[in-house]
PDB file of C-alpha atoms in Angstrom:
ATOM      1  CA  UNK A   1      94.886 112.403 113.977  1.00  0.00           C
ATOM      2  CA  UNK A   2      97.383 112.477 111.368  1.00  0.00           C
ATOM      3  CA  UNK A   3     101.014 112.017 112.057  1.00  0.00           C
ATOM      4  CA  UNK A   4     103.290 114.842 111.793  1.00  0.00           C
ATOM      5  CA  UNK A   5     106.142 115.456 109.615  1.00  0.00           C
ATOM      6  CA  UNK A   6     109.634 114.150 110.542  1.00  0.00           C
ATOM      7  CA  UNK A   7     110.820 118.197 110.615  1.00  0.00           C
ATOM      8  CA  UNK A   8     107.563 118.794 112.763  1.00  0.00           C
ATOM      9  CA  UNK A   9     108.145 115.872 115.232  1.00  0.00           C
ATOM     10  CA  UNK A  10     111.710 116.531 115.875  1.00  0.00           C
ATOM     11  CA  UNK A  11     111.322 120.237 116.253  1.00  0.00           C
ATOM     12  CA  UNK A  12     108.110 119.526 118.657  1.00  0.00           C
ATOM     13  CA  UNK A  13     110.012 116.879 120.706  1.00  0.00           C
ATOM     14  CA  UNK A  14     112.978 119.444 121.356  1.00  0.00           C
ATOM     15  CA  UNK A  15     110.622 122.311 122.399  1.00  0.00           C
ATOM     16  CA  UNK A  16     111.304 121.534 126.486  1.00  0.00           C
ATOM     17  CA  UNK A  17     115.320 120.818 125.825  1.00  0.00           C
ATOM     18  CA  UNK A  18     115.963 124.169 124.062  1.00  0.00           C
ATOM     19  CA  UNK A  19     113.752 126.381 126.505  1.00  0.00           C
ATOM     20  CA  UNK A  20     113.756 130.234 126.303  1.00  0.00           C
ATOM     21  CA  UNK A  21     116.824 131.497 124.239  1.00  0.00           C
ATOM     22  CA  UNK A  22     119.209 133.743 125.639  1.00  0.00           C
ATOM     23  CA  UNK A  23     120.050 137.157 125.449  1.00  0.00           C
ATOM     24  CA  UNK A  24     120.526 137.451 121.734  1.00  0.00           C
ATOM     25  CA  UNK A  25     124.396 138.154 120.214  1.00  0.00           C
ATOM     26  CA  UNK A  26     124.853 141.066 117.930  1.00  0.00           C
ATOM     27  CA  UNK A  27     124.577 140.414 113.989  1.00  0.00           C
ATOM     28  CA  UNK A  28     127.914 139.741 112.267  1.00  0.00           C
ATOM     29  CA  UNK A  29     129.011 140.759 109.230  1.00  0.00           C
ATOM     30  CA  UNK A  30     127.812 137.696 107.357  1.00  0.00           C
ATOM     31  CA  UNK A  31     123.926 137.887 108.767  1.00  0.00           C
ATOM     32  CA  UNK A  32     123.959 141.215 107.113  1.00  0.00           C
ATOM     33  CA  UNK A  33     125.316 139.985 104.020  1.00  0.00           C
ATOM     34  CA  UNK A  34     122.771 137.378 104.164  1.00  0.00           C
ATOM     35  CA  UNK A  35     119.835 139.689 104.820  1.00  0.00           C
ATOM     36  CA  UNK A  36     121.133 142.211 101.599  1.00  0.00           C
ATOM     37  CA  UNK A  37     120.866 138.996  99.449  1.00  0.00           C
ATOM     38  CA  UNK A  38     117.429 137.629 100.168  1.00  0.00           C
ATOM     39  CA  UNK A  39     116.147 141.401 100.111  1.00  0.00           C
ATOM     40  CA  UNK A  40     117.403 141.969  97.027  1.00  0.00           C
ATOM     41  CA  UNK A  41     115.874 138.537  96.071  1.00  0.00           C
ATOM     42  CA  UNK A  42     112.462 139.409  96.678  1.00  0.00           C
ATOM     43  CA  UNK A  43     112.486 136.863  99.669  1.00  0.00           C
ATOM     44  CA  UNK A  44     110.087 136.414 102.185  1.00  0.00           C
ATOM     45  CA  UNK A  45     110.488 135.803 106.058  1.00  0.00           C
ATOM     46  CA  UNK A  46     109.247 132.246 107.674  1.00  0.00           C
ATOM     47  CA  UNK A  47     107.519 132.673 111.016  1.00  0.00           C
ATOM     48  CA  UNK A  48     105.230 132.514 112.980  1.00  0.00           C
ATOM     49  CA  UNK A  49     102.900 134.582 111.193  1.00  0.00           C
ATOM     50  CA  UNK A  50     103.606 133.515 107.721  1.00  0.00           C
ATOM     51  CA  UNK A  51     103.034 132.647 105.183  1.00  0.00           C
ATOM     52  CA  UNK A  52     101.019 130.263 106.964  1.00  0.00           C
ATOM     53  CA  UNK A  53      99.728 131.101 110.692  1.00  0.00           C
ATOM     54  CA  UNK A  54      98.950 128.890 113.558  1.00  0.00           C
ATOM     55  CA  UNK A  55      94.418 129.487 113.148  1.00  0.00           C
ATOM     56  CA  UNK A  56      94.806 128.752 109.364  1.00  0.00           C
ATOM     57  CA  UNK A  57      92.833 125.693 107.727  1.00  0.00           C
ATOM     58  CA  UNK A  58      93.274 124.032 105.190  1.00  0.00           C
ATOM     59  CA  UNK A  59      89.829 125.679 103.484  1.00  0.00           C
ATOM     60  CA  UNK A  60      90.980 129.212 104.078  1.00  0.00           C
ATOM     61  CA  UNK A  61      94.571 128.315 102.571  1.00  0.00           C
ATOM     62  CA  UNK A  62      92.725 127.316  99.190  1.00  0.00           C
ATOM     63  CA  UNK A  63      90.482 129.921  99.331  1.00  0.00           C
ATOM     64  CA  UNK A  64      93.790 132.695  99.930  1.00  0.00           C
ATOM     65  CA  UNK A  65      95.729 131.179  97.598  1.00  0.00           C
ATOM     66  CA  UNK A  66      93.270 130.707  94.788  1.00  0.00           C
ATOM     67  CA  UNK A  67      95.576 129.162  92.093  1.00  0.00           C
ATOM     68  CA  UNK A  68      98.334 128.875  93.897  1.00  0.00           C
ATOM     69  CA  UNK A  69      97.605 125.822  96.341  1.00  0.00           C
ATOM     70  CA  UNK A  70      96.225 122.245  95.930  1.00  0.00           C
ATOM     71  CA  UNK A  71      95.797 119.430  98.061  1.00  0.00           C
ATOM     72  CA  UNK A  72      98.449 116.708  97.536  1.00  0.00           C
ATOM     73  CA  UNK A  73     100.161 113.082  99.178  1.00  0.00           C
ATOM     74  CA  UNK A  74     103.336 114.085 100.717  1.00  0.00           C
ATOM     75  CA  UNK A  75     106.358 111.811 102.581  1.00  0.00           C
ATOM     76  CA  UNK A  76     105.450 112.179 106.184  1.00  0.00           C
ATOM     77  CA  UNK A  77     107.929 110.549 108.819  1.00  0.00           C
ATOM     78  CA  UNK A  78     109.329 107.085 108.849  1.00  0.00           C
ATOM     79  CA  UNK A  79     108.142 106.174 104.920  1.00  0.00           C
ATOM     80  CA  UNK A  80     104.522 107.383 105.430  1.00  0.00           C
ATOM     81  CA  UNK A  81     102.358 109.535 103.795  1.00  0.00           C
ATOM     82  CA  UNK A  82     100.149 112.256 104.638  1.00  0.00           C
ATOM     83  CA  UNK A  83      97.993 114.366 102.933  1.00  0.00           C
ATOM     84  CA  UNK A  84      98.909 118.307 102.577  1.00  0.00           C
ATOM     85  CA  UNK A  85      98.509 121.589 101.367  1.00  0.00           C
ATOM     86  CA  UNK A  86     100.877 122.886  99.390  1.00  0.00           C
ATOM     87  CA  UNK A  87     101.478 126.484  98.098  1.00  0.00           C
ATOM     88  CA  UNK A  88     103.002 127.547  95.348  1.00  0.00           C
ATOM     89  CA  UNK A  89     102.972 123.799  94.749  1.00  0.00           C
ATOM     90  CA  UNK A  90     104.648 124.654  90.256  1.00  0.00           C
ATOM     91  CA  UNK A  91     107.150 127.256  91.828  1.00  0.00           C
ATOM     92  CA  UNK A  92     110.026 124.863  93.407  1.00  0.00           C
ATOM     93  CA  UNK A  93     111.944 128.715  94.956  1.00  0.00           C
ATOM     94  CA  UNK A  94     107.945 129.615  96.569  1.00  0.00           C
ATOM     95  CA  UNK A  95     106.793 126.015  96.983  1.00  0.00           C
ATOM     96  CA  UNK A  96     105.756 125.516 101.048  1.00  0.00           C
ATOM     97  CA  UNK A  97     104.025 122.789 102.524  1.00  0.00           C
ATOM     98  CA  UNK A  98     101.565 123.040 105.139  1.00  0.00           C
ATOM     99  CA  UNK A  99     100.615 119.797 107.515  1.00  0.00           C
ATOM    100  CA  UNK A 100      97.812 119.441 109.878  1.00  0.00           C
ATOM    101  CA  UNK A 101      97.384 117.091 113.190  1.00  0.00           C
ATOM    102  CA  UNK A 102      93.548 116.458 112.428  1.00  0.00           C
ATOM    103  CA  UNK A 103      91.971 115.081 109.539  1.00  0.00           C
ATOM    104  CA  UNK A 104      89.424 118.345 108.653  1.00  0.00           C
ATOM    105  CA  UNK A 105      92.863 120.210 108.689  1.00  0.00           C
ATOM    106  CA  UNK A 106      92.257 123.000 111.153  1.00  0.00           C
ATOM    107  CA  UNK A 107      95.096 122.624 113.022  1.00  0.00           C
ATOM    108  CA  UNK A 108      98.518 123.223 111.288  1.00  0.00           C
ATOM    109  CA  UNK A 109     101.325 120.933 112.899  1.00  0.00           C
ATOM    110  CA  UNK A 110     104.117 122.242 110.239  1.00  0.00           C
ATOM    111  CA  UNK A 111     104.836 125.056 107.697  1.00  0.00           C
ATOM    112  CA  UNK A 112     108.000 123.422 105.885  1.00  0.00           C
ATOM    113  CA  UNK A 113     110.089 124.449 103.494  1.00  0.00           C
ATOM    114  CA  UNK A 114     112.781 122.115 101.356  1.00  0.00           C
ATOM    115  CA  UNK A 115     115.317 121.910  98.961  1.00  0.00           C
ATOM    116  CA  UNK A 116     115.183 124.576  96.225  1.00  0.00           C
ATOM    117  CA  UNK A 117     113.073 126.925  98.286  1.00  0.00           C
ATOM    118  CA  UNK A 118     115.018 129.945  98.560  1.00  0.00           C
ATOM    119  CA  UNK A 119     112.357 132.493  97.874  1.00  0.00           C
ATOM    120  CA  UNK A 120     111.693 132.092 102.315  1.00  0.00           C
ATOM    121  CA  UNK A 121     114.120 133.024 105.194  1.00  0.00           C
ATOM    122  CA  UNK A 122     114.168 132.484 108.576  1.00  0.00           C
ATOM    123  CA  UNK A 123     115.462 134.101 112.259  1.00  0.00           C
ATOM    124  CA  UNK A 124     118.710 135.389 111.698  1.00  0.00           C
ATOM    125  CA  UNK A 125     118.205 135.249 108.064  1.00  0.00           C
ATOM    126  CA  UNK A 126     119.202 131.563 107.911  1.00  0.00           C
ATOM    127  CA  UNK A 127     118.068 130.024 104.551  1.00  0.00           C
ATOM    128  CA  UNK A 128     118.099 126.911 102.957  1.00  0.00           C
ATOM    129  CA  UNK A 129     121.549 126.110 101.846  1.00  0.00           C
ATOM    130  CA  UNK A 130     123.044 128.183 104.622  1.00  0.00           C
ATOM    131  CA  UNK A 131     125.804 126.243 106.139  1.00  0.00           C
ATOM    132  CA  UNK A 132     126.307 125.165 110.118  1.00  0.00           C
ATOM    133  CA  UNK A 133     128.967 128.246 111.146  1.00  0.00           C
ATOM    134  CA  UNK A 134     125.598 130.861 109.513  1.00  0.00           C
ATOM    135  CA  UNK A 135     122.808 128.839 111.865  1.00  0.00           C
ATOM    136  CA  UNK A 136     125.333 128.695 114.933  1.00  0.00           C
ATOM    137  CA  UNK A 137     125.889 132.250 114.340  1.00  0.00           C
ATOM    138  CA  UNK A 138     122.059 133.038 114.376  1.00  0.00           C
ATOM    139  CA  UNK A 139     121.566 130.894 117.197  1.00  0.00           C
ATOM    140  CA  UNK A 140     124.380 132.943 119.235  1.00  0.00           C
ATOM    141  CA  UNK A 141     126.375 129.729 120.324  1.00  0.00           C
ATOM    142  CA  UNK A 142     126.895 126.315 119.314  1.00  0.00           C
ATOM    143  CA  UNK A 143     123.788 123.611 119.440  1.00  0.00           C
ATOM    144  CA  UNK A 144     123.425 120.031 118.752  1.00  0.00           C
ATOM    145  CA  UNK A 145     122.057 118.104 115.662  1.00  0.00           C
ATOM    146  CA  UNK A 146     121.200 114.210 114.961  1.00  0.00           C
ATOM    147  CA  UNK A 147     123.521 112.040 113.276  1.00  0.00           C
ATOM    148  CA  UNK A 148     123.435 111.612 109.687  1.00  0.00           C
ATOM    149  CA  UNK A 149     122.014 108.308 107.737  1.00  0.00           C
ATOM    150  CA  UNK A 150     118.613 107.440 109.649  1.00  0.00           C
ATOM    151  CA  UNK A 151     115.363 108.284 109.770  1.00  0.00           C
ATOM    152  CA  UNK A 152     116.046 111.476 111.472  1.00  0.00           C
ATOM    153  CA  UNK A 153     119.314 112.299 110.444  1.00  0.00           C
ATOM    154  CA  UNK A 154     120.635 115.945 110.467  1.00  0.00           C
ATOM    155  CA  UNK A 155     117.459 117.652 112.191  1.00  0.00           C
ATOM    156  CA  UNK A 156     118.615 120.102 114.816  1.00  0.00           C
ATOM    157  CA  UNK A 157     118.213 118.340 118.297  1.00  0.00           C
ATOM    158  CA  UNK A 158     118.898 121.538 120.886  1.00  0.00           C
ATOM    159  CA  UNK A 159     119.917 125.056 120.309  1.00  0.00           C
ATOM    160  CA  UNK A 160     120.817 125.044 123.711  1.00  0.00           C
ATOM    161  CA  UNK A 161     119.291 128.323 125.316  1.00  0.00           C
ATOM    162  CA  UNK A 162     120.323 129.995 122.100  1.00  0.00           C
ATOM    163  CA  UNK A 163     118.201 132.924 120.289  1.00  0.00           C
ATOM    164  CA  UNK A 164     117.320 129.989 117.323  1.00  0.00           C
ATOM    165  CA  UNK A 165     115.301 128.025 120.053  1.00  0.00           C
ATOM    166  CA  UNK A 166     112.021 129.446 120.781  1.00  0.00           C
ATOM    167  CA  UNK A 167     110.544 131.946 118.124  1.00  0.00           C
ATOM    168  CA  UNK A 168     108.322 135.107 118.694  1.00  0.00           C
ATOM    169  CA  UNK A 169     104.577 133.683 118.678  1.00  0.00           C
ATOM    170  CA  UNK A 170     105.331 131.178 120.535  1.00  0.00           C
ATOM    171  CA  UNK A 171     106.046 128.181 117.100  1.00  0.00           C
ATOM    172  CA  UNK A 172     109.000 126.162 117.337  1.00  0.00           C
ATOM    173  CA  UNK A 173     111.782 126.470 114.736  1.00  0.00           C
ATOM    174  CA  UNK A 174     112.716 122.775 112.954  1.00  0.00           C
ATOM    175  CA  UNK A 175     116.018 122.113 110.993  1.00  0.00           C
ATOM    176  CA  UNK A 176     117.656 119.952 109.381  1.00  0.00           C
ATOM    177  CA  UNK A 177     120.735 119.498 107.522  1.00  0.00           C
ATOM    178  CA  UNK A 178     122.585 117.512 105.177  1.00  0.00           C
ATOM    179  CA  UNK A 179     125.932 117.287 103.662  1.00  0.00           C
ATOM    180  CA  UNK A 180     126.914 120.012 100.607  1.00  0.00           C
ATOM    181  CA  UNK A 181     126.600 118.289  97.602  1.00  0.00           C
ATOM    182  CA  UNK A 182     129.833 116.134  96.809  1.00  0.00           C
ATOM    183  CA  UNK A 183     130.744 115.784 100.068  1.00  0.00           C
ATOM    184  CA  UNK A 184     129.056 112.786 101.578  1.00  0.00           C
ATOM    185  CA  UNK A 185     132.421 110.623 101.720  1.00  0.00           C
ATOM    186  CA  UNK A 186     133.180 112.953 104.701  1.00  0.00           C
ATOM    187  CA  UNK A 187     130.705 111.261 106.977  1.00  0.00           C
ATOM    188  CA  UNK A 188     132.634 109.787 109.597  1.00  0.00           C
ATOM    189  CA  UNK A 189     131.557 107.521 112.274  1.00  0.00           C
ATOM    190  CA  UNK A 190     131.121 109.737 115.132  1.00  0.00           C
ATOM    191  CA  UNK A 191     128.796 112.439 113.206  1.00  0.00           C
ATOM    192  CA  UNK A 192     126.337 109.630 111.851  1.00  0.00           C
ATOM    193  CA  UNK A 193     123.518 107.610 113.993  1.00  0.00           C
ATOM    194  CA  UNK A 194     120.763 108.056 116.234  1.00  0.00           C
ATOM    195  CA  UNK A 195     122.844 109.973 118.357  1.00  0.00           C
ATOM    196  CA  UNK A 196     123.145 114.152 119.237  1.00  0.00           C
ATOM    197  CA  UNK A 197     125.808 115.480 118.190  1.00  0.00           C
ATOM    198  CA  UNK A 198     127.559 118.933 118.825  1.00  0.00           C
ATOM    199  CA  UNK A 199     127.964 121.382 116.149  1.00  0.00           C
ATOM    200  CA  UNK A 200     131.385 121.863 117.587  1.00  0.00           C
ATOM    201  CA  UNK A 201     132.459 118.663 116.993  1.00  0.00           C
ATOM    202  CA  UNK A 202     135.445 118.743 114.787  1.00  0.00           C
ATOM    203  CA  UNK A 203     134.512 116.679 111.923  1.00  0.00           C
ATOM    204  CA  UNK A 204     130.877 118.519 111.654  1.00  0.00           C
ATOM    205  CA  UNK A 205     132.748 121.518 111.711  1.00  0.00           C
ATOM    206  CA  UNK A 206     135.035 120.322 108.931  1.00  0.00           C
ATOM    207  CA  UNK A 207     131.775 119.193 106.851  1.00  0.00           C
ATOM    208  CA  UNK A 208     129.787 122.057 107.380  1.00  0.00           C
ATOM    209  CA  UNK A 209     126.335 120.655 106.641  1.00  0.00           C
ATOM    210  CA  UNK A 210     123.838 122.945 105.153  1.00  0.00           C
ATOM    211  CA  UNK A 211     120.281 123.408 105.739  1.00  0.00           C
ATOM    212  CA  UNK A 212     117.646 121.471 103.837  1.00  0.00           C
ATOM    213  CA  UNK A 213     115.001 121.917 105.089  1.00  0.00           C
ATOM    214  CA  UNK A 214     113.166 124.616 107.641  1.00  0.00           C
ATOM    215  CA  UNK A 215     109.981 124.649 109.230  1.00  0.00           C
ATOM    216  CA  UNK A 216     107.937 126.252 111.883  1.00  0.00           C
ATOM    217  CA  UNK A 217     105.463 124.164 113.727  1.00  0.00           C
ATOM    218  CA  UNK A 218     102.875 124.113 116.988  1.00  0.00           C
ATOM    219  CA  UNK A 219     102.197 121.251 119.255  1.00  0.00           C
ATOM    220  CA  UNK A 220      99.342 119.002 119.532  1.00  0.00           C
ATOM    221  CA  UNK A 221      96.224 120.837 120.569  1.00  0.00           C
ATOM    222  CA  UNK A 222      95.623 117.906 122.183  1.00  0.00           C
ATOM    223  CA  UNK A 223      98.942 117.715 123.641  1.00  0.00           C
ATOM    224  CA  UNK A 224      98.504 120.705 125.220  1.00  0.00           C
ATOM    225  CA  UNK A 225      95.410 120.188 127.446  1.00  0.00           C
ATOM    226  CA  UNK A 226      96.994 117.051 128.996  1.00  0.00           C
TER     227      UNK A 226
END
């Protein structure tokens, strides 16, 4: 079976702590900014359904995307490597990269997104680049991310029953962040480590990490007959 992504396996690990979300909170002013921006973009929405559903194999993803998606070695979690298929693989705003947990690749484990991608959006048109106060605003309420500088630093840990932590279709939402760009002096010792931290916490808040990368992702077929 091949190993997940880091965004997968975090996001898949959190399912049970974030549960069902609750009632959702009315947009604000800046969701509807951001959703006039990526429409005007030409953007596209990451979900459940797409671009890349939960039944979709790697064969039919070639075949769809004729021109437009190759096979290729990707980072996978902890310094490995996995093998992918990636869409829009020349286009760094389209480019999306699709992960399987079997070796034929019928099974997709993670639809990701990363740096540069801004041609996708997600729930609550969060994006990458959009900064902590956007996601806790989508999510309704605060929630709790990893510690920078590890293996797993920045990914989102628990939205906390909030409207970010269980998507329609039933795919699990992975994020994770990083410090803008120029700002990674401002890492102080209580917002870095293998340790959750709260998006409230005053030094996160005075960082305001941004997303980096987004995914959507399924468990385990396996997992889910045990």
């Amino acid at each position: 079976m091949l190993k997940p992504t880091g965004l997968a396996l975090m996001a898949l690990l959190t399912l049970t702590a974030c549960g069902k979300p609750d009632k959702p909170a009315a947009s604000g002013e800046a969701s509807s900014t951001a959703s006039q921006s990526v429409t005007e973009k030409g953007a596209q929405p990451l979900s459940c359904e797409g671009p890349v559903g939960k039944s979709a194999t790697a064969a039919q993803l070639l075949q769809t995307y004729a021109g437009k998606a190759r096979e290729e070695t990707v980072p996978g979690p902890e310094g490995t490597t996995e093998s992918a298929i990636v869409l829009y693989p020349d286009d760094p705003a389209r480019k999306v990269v699709v992960t399987f947990w079997d070796e034929a690749k019928t099974q997709v484990a993670d639809v990701r997104i990363g740096r540069g991608a801004v041609q996708w959006y997600g729930p609550g048109n969060i994006r990458i680049g959009s900064p902590l106060k956007a996601v806790e605003a989508a999510n309704g309420k605060g929630f709790d991310l990893y510690g920078f500088d590890w293996d797993y630093g920045g990914y989102a840990a628990d939205f906390k029953g909030g409207t970010l932590g269980l998507m329609p279709g039933d795919c699990v939402l992975g994020l994770r962040f990083a410090p803008p760009e120029g700002q990674p002096g401002q890492l102080t010792s209580d917002i870095v480590g293998d340790t959750q931290v709260a998006s409230s916490n005053p030094n996160m808040q005075a960082l305001q990490p941004v997303i980096v990368e987004m995914s959507i992702g399924w468990p385990s077929p396996a997992a889910a007959v045990q």
